[in-house]
Amino acid sequence: MPKSKRNRPVTLSKTKKKPGSERKGKVLTEIKRAVDQYSSAYVFTYDNMRNQKLKDLREQLKSSSRIFLAGKKVMQIALGRSPADEAKTGIHKLSKFLQGDSGLLFTNLPRDDVERLFRDFEEHDFARTGSTATETVELKEGPLEQFTHEMEPFLRKQGLPVRLNRGVVELVADHVVCEEGKPLSPEAAQTLRLLGKQMATFRLYLVCRWSSDDFEAYKEGLAHLGAVDSS
């Protein structure tokens, strides 16, 4: 006998929001709050992001500024994409520059201070796999006295032609670790780290600036971001 459709149980509990939706909603709220709290806003881009270095910068600026690195669409929606839906007059102009590797800075600092901060900001670090080598690094045949004998098997795994000679790690032939302009292999990146050779520089570039009475774009940042229209 077929079951009656009228007797089917109905679930009355509310559907839980997905964690991702909650996070996006929180970011939207925080950006809208920042629009009201700070006097100016900037779009910036960057090279070789290092999360810990960015965290340090956030801590340095926390009394005067707020940095957001979130989904581009979320940031655009929070600012507004047109005069009709912008959070404040003119701020929608920032939205079209939120592309690629970019973020938002809200601040009460004077423009000159922000420009100087970004111009001088530079943090060196070890390059990661896939990064472009900034120079050619070649090791010459002979002893590698900076390495202990226990490291000889590991060095061989990184592709170095080494052997132990009376307890000393020795390179049996010249070896090119990396070539300028070419991507780093996992082995090259690891070897450069062992050599203490830093090839990555975390830099920040201002792309454009908004305030209640002004909007401007920065040529260097635009070129770095790849934007072609700064109107």
PDB file of C-alpha atoms in Angstrom:
ATOM      1  CA  MET A   1       0.000   0.000   0.000  1.00  0.00           C
ATOM      2  CA  PRO A   2       1.530   3.382  -0.997  1.00  0.00           C
ATOM      3  CA  LYS A   3       2.502   5.754   1.818  1.00  0.00           C
ATOM      4  CA  SER A   4       0.404   8.890   2.282  1.00  0.00           C
ATOM      5  CA  LYS A   5       2.253  12.069   1.307  1.00  0.00           C
ATOM      6  CA  ARG A   6       0.305  13.892   4.016  1.00  0.00           C
ATOM      7  CA  ASN A   7       2.114  11.962   6.747  1.00  0.00           C
ATOM      8  CA  ARG A   8       5.655  12.809   5.692  1.00  0.00           C
ATOM      9  CA  PRO A   9       7.758  14.401   8.484  1.00  0.00           C
ATOM     10  CA  VAL A  10       8.674  18.065   8.045  1.00  0.00           C
ATOM     11  CA  THR A  11      11.993  19.390   9.389  1.00  0.00           C
ATOM     12  CA  LEU A  12      11.495  22.718  11.133  1.00  0.00           C
ATOM     13  CA  SER A  13      15.126  23.377  12.154  1.00  0.00           C
ATOM     14  CA  LYS A  14      16.920  26.254  10.481  1.00  0.00           C
ATOM     15  CA  THR A  15      19.574  25.537   7.867  1.00  0.00           C
ATOM     16  CA  LYS A  16      23.009  26.386   9.203  1.00  0.00           C
ATOM     17  CA  LYS A  17      25.002  28.946   7.284  1.00  0.00           C
ATOM     18  CA  LYS A  18      28.170  27.680   5.651  1.00  0.00           C
ATOM     19  CA  PRO A  19      31.394  28.829   7.389  1.00  0.00           C
ATOM     20  CA  GLY A  20      32.565  30.480   4.166  1.00  0.00           C
ATOM     21  CA  SER A  21      29.395  32.573   3.933  1.00  0.00           C
ATOM     22  CA  GLU A  22      29.773  33.664   7.545  1.00  0.00           C
ATOM     23  CA  ARG A  23      33.383  34.721   6.943  1.00  0.00           C
ATOM     24  CA  LYS A  24      32.418  36.711   3.859  1.00  0.00           C
ATOM     25  CA  GLY A  25      29.625  38.422   5.752  1.00  0.00           C
ATOM     26  CA  LYS A  26      32.023  39.332   8.548  1.00  0.00           C
ATOM     27  CA  VAL A  27      34.562  40.806   6.093  1.00  0.00           C
ATOM     28  CA  LEU A  28      31.825  42.819   4.365  1.00  0.00           C
ATOM     29  CA  THR A  29      30.748  44.272   7.693  1.00  0.00           C
ATOM     30  CA  GLU A  30      34.298  45.072   8.765  1.00  0.00           C
ATOM     31  CA  ILE A  31      35.159  46.819   5.484  1.00  0.00           C
ATOM     32  CA  LYS A  32      31.974  48.906   5.629  1.00  0.00           C
ATOM     33  CA  ARG A  33      32.877  49.854   9.187  1.00  0.00           C
ATOM     34  CA  ALA A  34      36.397  50.798   8.081  1.00  0.00           C
ATOM     35  CA  VAL A  35      34.982  53.081   5.363  1.00  0.00           C
ATOM     36  CA  ASP A  36      33.357  55.146   8.124  1.00  0.00           C
ATOM     37  CA  GLN A  37      36.241  54.878  10.582  1.00  0.00           C
ATOM     38  CA  TYR A  38      39.184  55.957   8.400  1.00  0.00           C
ATOM     39  CA  SER A  39      39.775  59.095   6.347  1.00  0.00           C
ATOM     40  CA  SER A  40      41.353  57.483   3.288  1.00  0.00           C
ATOM     41  CA  ALA A  41      41.633  54.140   1.523  1.00  0.00           C
ATOM     42  CA  TYR A  42      44.238  52.667  -0.788  1.00  0.00           C
ATOM     43  CA  VAL A  43      44.447  49.692  -3.117  1.00  0.00           C
ATOM     44  CA  PHE A  44      47.896  48.105  -3.028  1.00  0.00           C
ATOM     45  CA  THR A  45      49.637  45.215  -4.742  1.00  0.00           C
ATOM     46  CA  TYR A  46      52.683  43.209  -3.748  1.00  0.00           C
ATOM     47  CA  ASP A  47      55.557  40.912  -4.671  1.00  0.00           C
ATOM     48  CA  ASN A  48      56.495  37.720  -2.808  1.00  0.00           C
ATOM     49  CA  MET A  49      53.869  37.871  -0.056  1.00  0.00           C
ATOM     50  CA  ARG A  50      55.114  36.702   3.338  1.00  0.00           C
ATOM     51  CA  ASN A  51      52.292  36.250   5.837  1.00  0.00           C
ATOM     52  CA  GLN A  52      54.393  36.774   8.955  1.00  0.00           C
ATOM     53  CA  LYS A  53      55.884  39.997   7.567  1.00  0.00           C
ATOM     54  CA  LEU A  54      52.386  41.249   6.747  1.00  0.00           C
ATOM     55  CA  LYS A  55      51.248  40.334  10.235  1.00  0.00           C
ATOM     56  CA  ASP A  56      54.132  42.403  11.648  1.00  0.00           C
ATOM     57  CA  LEU A  57      53.112  45.349   9.454  1.00  0.00           C
ATOM     58  CA  ARG A  58      49.500  45.075  10.624  1.00  0.00           C
ATOM     59  CA  GLU A  59      50.707  45.193  14.216  1.00  0.00           C
ATOM     60  CA  GLN A  60      52.861  48.238  13.449  1.00  0.00           C
ATOM     61  CA  LEU A  61      49.901  50.107  11.920  1.00  0.00           C
ATOM     62  CA  LYS A  62      47.050  48.913  14.141  1.00  0.00           C
ATOM     63  CA  SER A  63      46.637  52.255  15.953  1.00  0.00           C
ATOM     64  CA  SER A  64      46.064  54.178  12.710  1.00  0.00           C
ATOM     65  CA  SER A  65      45.159  51.746   9.937  1.00  0.00           C
ATOM     66  CA  ARG A  66      43.492  48.491   8.851  1.00  0.00           C
ATOM     67  CA  ILE A  67      44.667  46.123   6.111  1.00  0.00           C
ATOM     68  CA  PHE A  68      42.338  43.732   4.254  1.00  0.00           C
ATOM     69  CA  LEU A  69      43.391  40.839   2.025  1.00  0.00           C
ATOM     70  CA  ALA A  70      40.170  39.073   1.106  1.00  0.00           C
ATOM     71  CA  GLY A  71      38.285  37.840  -1.939  1.00  0.00           C
ATOM     72  CA  LYS A  72      38.214  40.516  -4.618  1.00  0.00           C
ATOM     73  CA  LYS A  73      34.444  40.292  -5.153  1.00  0.00           C
ATOM     74  CA  VAL A  74      33.800  40.582  -1.416  1.00  0.00           C
ATOM     75  CA  MET A  75      35.932  43.718  -1.178  1.00  0.00           C
ATOM     76  CA  GLN A  76      34.305  45.200  -4.284  1.00  0.00           C
ATOM     77  CA  ILE A  77      30.806  44.578  -2.959  1.00  0.00           C
ATOM     78  CA  ALA A  78      31.715  46.163   0.375  1.00  0.00           C
ATOM     79  CA  LEU A  79      33.019  49.315  -1.341  1.00  0.00           C
ATOM     80  CA  GLY A  80      30.423  49.363  -4.090  1.00  0.00           C
ATOM     81  CA  ARG A  81      30.997  48.955  -7.803  1.00  0.00           C
ATOM     82  CA  SER A  82      29.144  52.037  -9.025  1.00  0.00           C
ATOM     83  CA  PRO A  83      27.903  55.414  -7.753  1.00  0.00           C
ATOM     84  CA  ALA A  84      24.535  53.775  -7.116  1.00  0.00           C
ATOM     85  CA  ASP A  85      25.795  51.283  -4.522  1.00  0.00           C
ATOM     86  CA  GLU A  86      29.048  52.795  -3.225  1.00  0.00           C
ATOM     87  CA  ALA A  87      29.607  52.964   0.537  1.00  0.00           C
ATOM     88  CA  LYS A  88      30.784  56.585   0.294  1.00  0.00           C
ATOM     89  CA  THR A  89      30.928  59.107  -2.519  1.00  0.00           C
ATOM     90  CA  GLY A  90      33.641  58.183  -5.024  1.00  0.00           C
ATOM     91  CA  ILE A  91      34.949  55.105  -3.200  1.00  0.00           C
ATOM     92  CA  HIS A  92      33.595  52.733  -5.859  1.00  0.00           C
ATOM     93  CA  LYS A  93      36.525  53.885  -8.040  1.00  0.00           C
ATOM     94  CA  LEU A  94      38.811  51.653  -5.979  1.00  0.00           C
ATOM     95  CA  SER A  95      36.884  48.522  -6.894  1.00  0.00           C
ATOM     96  CA  LYS A  96      38.061  48.092 -10.466  1.00  0.00           C
ATOM     97  CA  PHE A  97      41.681  48.087  -9.260  1.00  0.00           C
ATOM     98  CA  LEU A  98      41.048  45.157  -6.926  1.00  0.00           C
ATOM     99  CA  GLN A  99      42.437  42.531  -9.255  1.00  0.00           C
ATOM    100  CA  GLY A 100      45.267  40.031  -9.161  1.00  0.00           C
ATOM    101  CA  ASP A 101      47.432  40.240  -6.043  1.00  0.00           C
ATOM    102  CA  SER A 102      45.859  43.227  -4.351  1.00  0.00           C
ATOM    103  CA  GLY A 103      44.439  44.377  -1.032  1.00  0.00           C
ATOM    104  CA  LEU A 104      42.937  47.351   0.779  1.00  0.00           C
ATOM    105  CA  LEU A 105      44.496  49.717   3.287  1.00  0.00           C
ATOM    106  CA  PHE A 106      42.248  52.012   5.321  1.00  0.00           C
ATOM    107  CA  THR A 107      44.133  54.637   7.291  1.00  0.00           C
ATOM    108  CA  ASN A 108      44.101  57.957   9.120  1.00  0.00           C
ATOM    109  CA  LEU A 109      47.767  58.542   8.337  1.00  0.00           C
ATOM    110  CA  PRO A 110      48.702  61.532   6.126  1.00  0.00           C
ATOM    111  CA  ARG A 111      49.252  60.694   2.475  1.00  0.00           C
ATOM    112  CA  ASP A 112      52.979  61.497   2.626  1.00  0.00           C
ATOM    113  CA  ASP A 113      53.464  59.058   5.505  1.00  0.00           C
ATOM    114  CA  VAL A 114      51.672  56.261   3.649  1.00  0.00           C
ATOM    115  CA  GLU A 115      53.641  56.864   0.460  1.00  0.00           C
ATOM    116  CA  ARG A 116      56.927  56.866   2.371  1.00  0.00           C
ATOM    117  CA  LEU A 117      55.982  53.675   4.238  1.00  0.00           C
ATOM    118  CA  PHE A 118      55.223  51.805   1.025  1.00  0.00           C
ATOM    119  CA  ARG A 119      58.247  53.200  -0.781  1.00  0.00           C
ATOM    120  CA  ASP A 120      60.622  52.095   1.983  1.00  0.00           C
ATOM    121  CA  PHE A 121      58.998  48.753   2.812  1.00  0.00           C
ATOM    122  CA  GLU A 122      61.272  45.861   1.813  1.00  0.00           C
ATOM    123  CA  GLU A 123      61.684  42.486   3.496  1.00  0.00           C
ATOM    124  CA  HIS A 124      64.149  39.889   2.202  1.00  0.00           C
ATOM    125  CA  ASP A 125      63.503  36.151   2.437  1.00  0.00           C
ATOM    126  CA  PHE A 126      64.354  32.824   0.832  1.00  0.00           C
ATOM    127  CA  ALA A 127      62.792  32.217  -2.570  1.00  0.00           C
ATOM    128  CA  ARG A 128      60.257  29.441  -2.985  1.00  0.00           C
ATOM    129  CA  THR A 129      59.855  26.774  -5.637  1.00  0.00           C
ATOM    130  CA  GLY A 130      58.731  28.307  -8.926  1.00  0.00           C
ATOM    131  CA  SER A 131      60.096  31.766  -8.126  1.00  0.00           C
ATOM    132  CA  THR A 132      62.351  33.367 -10.716  1.00  0.00           C
ATOM    133  CA  ALA A 133      66.048  33.281  -9.884  1.00  0.00           C
ATOM    134  CA  THR A 134      67.450  36.805  -9.565  1.00  0.00           C
ATOM    135  CA  GLU A 135      71.002  35.651 -10.289  1.00  0.00           C
ATOM    136  CA  THR A 136      72.994  32.628 -11.375  1.00  0.00           C
ATOM    137  CA  VAL A 137      74.482  30.650  -8.499  1.00  0.00           C
ATOM    138  CA  GLU A 138      77.283  28.214  -9.282  1.00  0.00           C
ATOM    139  CA  LEU A 139      79.292  26.121  -6.847  1.00  0.00           C
ATOM    140  CA  LYS A 140      82.864  25.330  -7.774  1.00  0.00           C
ATOM    141  CA  GLU A 141      84.490  21.920  -7.492  1.00  0.00           C
ATOM    142  CA  GLY A 142      86.124  21.369  -4.137  1.00  0.00           C
ATOM    143  CA  PRO A 143      85.344  21.114  -0.417  1.00  0.00           C
ATOM    144  CA  LEU A 144      82.059  22.483   0.923  1.00  0.00           C
ATOM    145  CA  GLU A 145      83.253  23.150   4.443  1.00  0.00           C
ATOM    146  CA  GLN A 146      80.036  24.912   5.485  1.00  0.00           C
ATOM    147  CA  PHE A 147      78.281  21.510   5.501  1.00  0.00           C
ATOM    148  CA  THR A 148      78.847  18.715   8.009  1.00  0.00           C
ATOM    149  CA  HIS A 149      79.488  15.154   6.861  1.00  0.00           C
ATOM    150  CA  GLU A 150      75.982  14.127   8.030  1.00  0.00           C
ATOM    151  CA  MET A 151      74.498  16.339   5.308  1.00  0.00           C
ATOM    152  CA  GLU A 152      76.221  14.578   2.414  1.00  0.00           C
ATOM    153  CA  PRO A 153      73.305  12.189   1.610  1.00  0.00           C
ATOM    154  CA  PHE A 154      70.793  15.067   1.762  1.00  0.00           C
ATOM    155  CA  LEU A 155      72.930  17.215  -0.548  1.00  0.00           C
ATOM    156  CA  ARG A 156      73.071  14.362  -3.057  1.00  0.00           C
ATOM    157  CA  LYS A 157      69.266  14.222  -3.000  1.00  0.00           C
ATOM    158  CA  GLN A 158      69.254  17.923  -3.974  1.00  0.00           C
ATOM    159  CA  GLY A 159      71.251  17.021  -7.087  1.00  0.00           C
ATOM    160  CA  LEU A 160      74.689  18.126  -5.910  1.00  0.00           C
ATOM    161  CA  PRO A 161      77.535  15.851  -7.125  1.00  0.00           C
ATOM    162  CA  VAL A 162      79.156  15.368  -3.717  1.00  0.00           C
ATOM    163  CA  ARG A 163      81.171  12.757  -1.829  1.00  0.00           C
ATOM    164  CA  LEU A 164      82.910  12.455   1.520  1.00  0.00           C
ATOM    165  CA  ASN A 165      86.666  12.921   1.449  1.00  0.00           C
ATOM    166  CA  ARG A 166      88.191  12.218   4.872  1.00  0.00           C
ATOM    167  CA  GLY A 167      85.006  13.382   6.545  1.00  0.00           C
ATOM    168  CA  VAL A 168      84.714  16.569   4.491  1.00  0.00           C
ATOM    169  CA  VAL A 169      81.849  17.097   2.007  1.00  0.00           C
ATOM    170  CA  GLU A 170      83.428  17.643  -1.391  1.00  0.00           C
ATOM    171  CA  LEU A 171      81.893  18.748  -4.686  1.00  0.00           C
ATOM    172  CA  VAL A 172      83.391  16.539  -7.388  1.00  0.00           C
ATOM    173  CA  ALA A 173      82.444  18.898 -10.240  1.00  0.00           C
ATOM    174  CA  ASP A 174      81.205  22.445 -10.755  1.00  0.00           C
ATOM    175  CA  HIS A 175      77.446  22.660 -10.173  1.00  0.00           C
ATOM    176  CA  VAL A 176      74.939  25.297 -11.274  1.00  0.00           C
ATOM    177  CA  VAL A 177      72.276  25.640  -8.575  1.00  0.00           C
ATOM    178  CA  CYS A 178      70.104  28.063 -10.567  1.00  0.00           C
ATOM    179  CA  GLU A 179      70.228  30.367 -13.568  1.00  0.00           C
ATOM    180  CA  GLU A 180      69.135  33.985 -13.582  1.00  0.00           C
ATOM    181  CA  GLY A 181      65.659  34.470 -15.033  1.00  0.00           C
ATOM    182  CA  LYS A 182      64.637  30.814 -14.774  1.00  0.00           C
ATOM    183  CA  PRO A 183      62.158  29.252 -12.301  1.00  0.00           C
ATOM    184  CA  LEU A 184      63.613  27.604  -9.211  1.00  0.00           C
ATOM    185  CA  SER A 185      63.186  23.859  -8.878  1.00  0.00           C
ATOM    186  CA  PRO A 186      62.355  22.424  -5.435  1.00  0.00           C
ATOM    187  CA  GLU A 187      65.967  21.237  -5.162  1.00  0.00           C
ATOM    188  CA  ALA A 188      67.384  24.643  -6.112  1.00  0.00           C
ATOM    189  CA  ALA A 189      65.134  26.452  -3.618  1.00  0.00           C
ATOM    190  CA  GLN A 190      66.243  24.089  -0.850  1.00  0.00           C
ATOM    191  CA  THR A 191      69.923  24.405  -1.767  1.00  0.00           C
ATOM    192  CA  LEU A 192      69.751  28.216  -1.777  1.00  0.00           C
ATOM    193  CA  ARG A 193      68.221  28.070   1.701  1.00  0.00           C
ATOM    194  CA  LEU A 194      71.065  25.833   2.871  1.00  0.00           C
ATOM    195  CA  LEU A 195      73.542  28.305   1.393  1.00  0.00           C
ATOM    196  CA  GLY A 196      71.808  31.212   3.143  1.00  0.00           C
ATOM    197  CA  LYS A 197      71.105  32.853  -0.224  1.00  0.00           C
ATOM    198  CA  GLN A 198      67.955  35.020  -0.148  1.00  0.00           C
ATOM    199  CA  MET A 199      66.436  35.829  -3.536  1.00  0.00           C
ATOM    200  CA  ALA A 200      62.906  36.918  -2.617  1.00  0.00           C
ATOM    201  CA  THR A 201      61.935  40.449  -1.607  1.00  0.00           C
ATOM    202  CA  PHE A 202      58.494  41.153  -0.173  1.00  0.00           C
ATOM    203  CA  ARG A 203      57.507  44.585  -1.525  1.00  0.00           C
ATOM    204  CA  LEU A 204      54.332  46.663  -1.490  1.00  0.00           C
ATOM    205  CA  TYR A 205      53.135  49.079  -4.178  1.00  0.00           C
ATOM    206  CA  LEU A 206      50.370  51.659  -3.939  1.00  0.00           C
ATOM    207  CA  VAL A 207      47.917  51.414  -6.843  1.00  0.00           C
ATOM    208  CA  CYS A 208      45.384  54.152  -6.056  1.00  0.00           C
ATOM    209  CA  ARG A 209      44.096  56.342  -3.241  1.00  0.00           C
ATOM    210  CA  TRP A 210      40.625  57.569  -2.243  1.00  0.00           C
ATOM    211  CA  SER A 211      39.560  60.229   0.233  1.00  0.00           C
ATOM    212  CA  SER A 212      36.304  62.144   0.558  1.00  0.00           C
ATOM    213  CA  ASP A 213      37.626  64.947  -1.649  1.00  0.00           C
ATOM    214  CA  ASP A 214      40.256  63.271  -3.801  1.00  0.00           C
ATOM    215  CA  PHE A 215      41.140  60.253  -5.939  1.00  0.00           C
ATOM    216  CA  GLU A 216      44.475  59.470  -7.538  1.00  0.00           C
ATOM    217  CA  ALA A 217      46.313  56.561  -9.135  1.00  0.00           C
ATOM    218  CA  TYR A 218      50.007  55.685  -8.858  1.00  0.00           C
ATOM    219  CA  LYS A 219      51.817  54.877 -12.092  1.00  0.00           C
ATOM    220  CA  GLU A 220      54.273  52.379 -10.593  1.00  0.00           C
ATOM    221  CA  GLY A 221      51.543  50.438  -8.836  1.00  0.00           C
ATOM    222  CA  LEU A 222      49.328  50.441 -11.919  1.00  0.00           C
ATOM    223  CA  ALA A 223      52.160  49.135 -14.056  1.00  0.00           C
ATOM    224  CA  HIS A 224      52.915  46.457 -11.500  1.00  0.00           C
ATOM    225  CA  LEU A 225      49.283  45.409 -11.252  1.00  0.00           C
ATOM    226  CA  GLY A 226      48.924  45.412 -15.008  1.00  0.00           C
ATOM    227  CA  ALA A 227      46.064  47.905 -15.047  1.00  0.00           C
ATOM    228  CA  VAL A 228      45.796  49.949 -18.222  1.00  0.00           C
ATOM    229  CA  ASP A 229      42.976  52.319 -17.385  1.00  0.00           C
ATOM    230  CA  SER A 230      43.473  54.724 -14.470  1.00  0.00           C
ATOM    231  CA  SER A 231      40.687  57.094 -15.407  1.00  0.00           C
TER     232      SER A 231
END
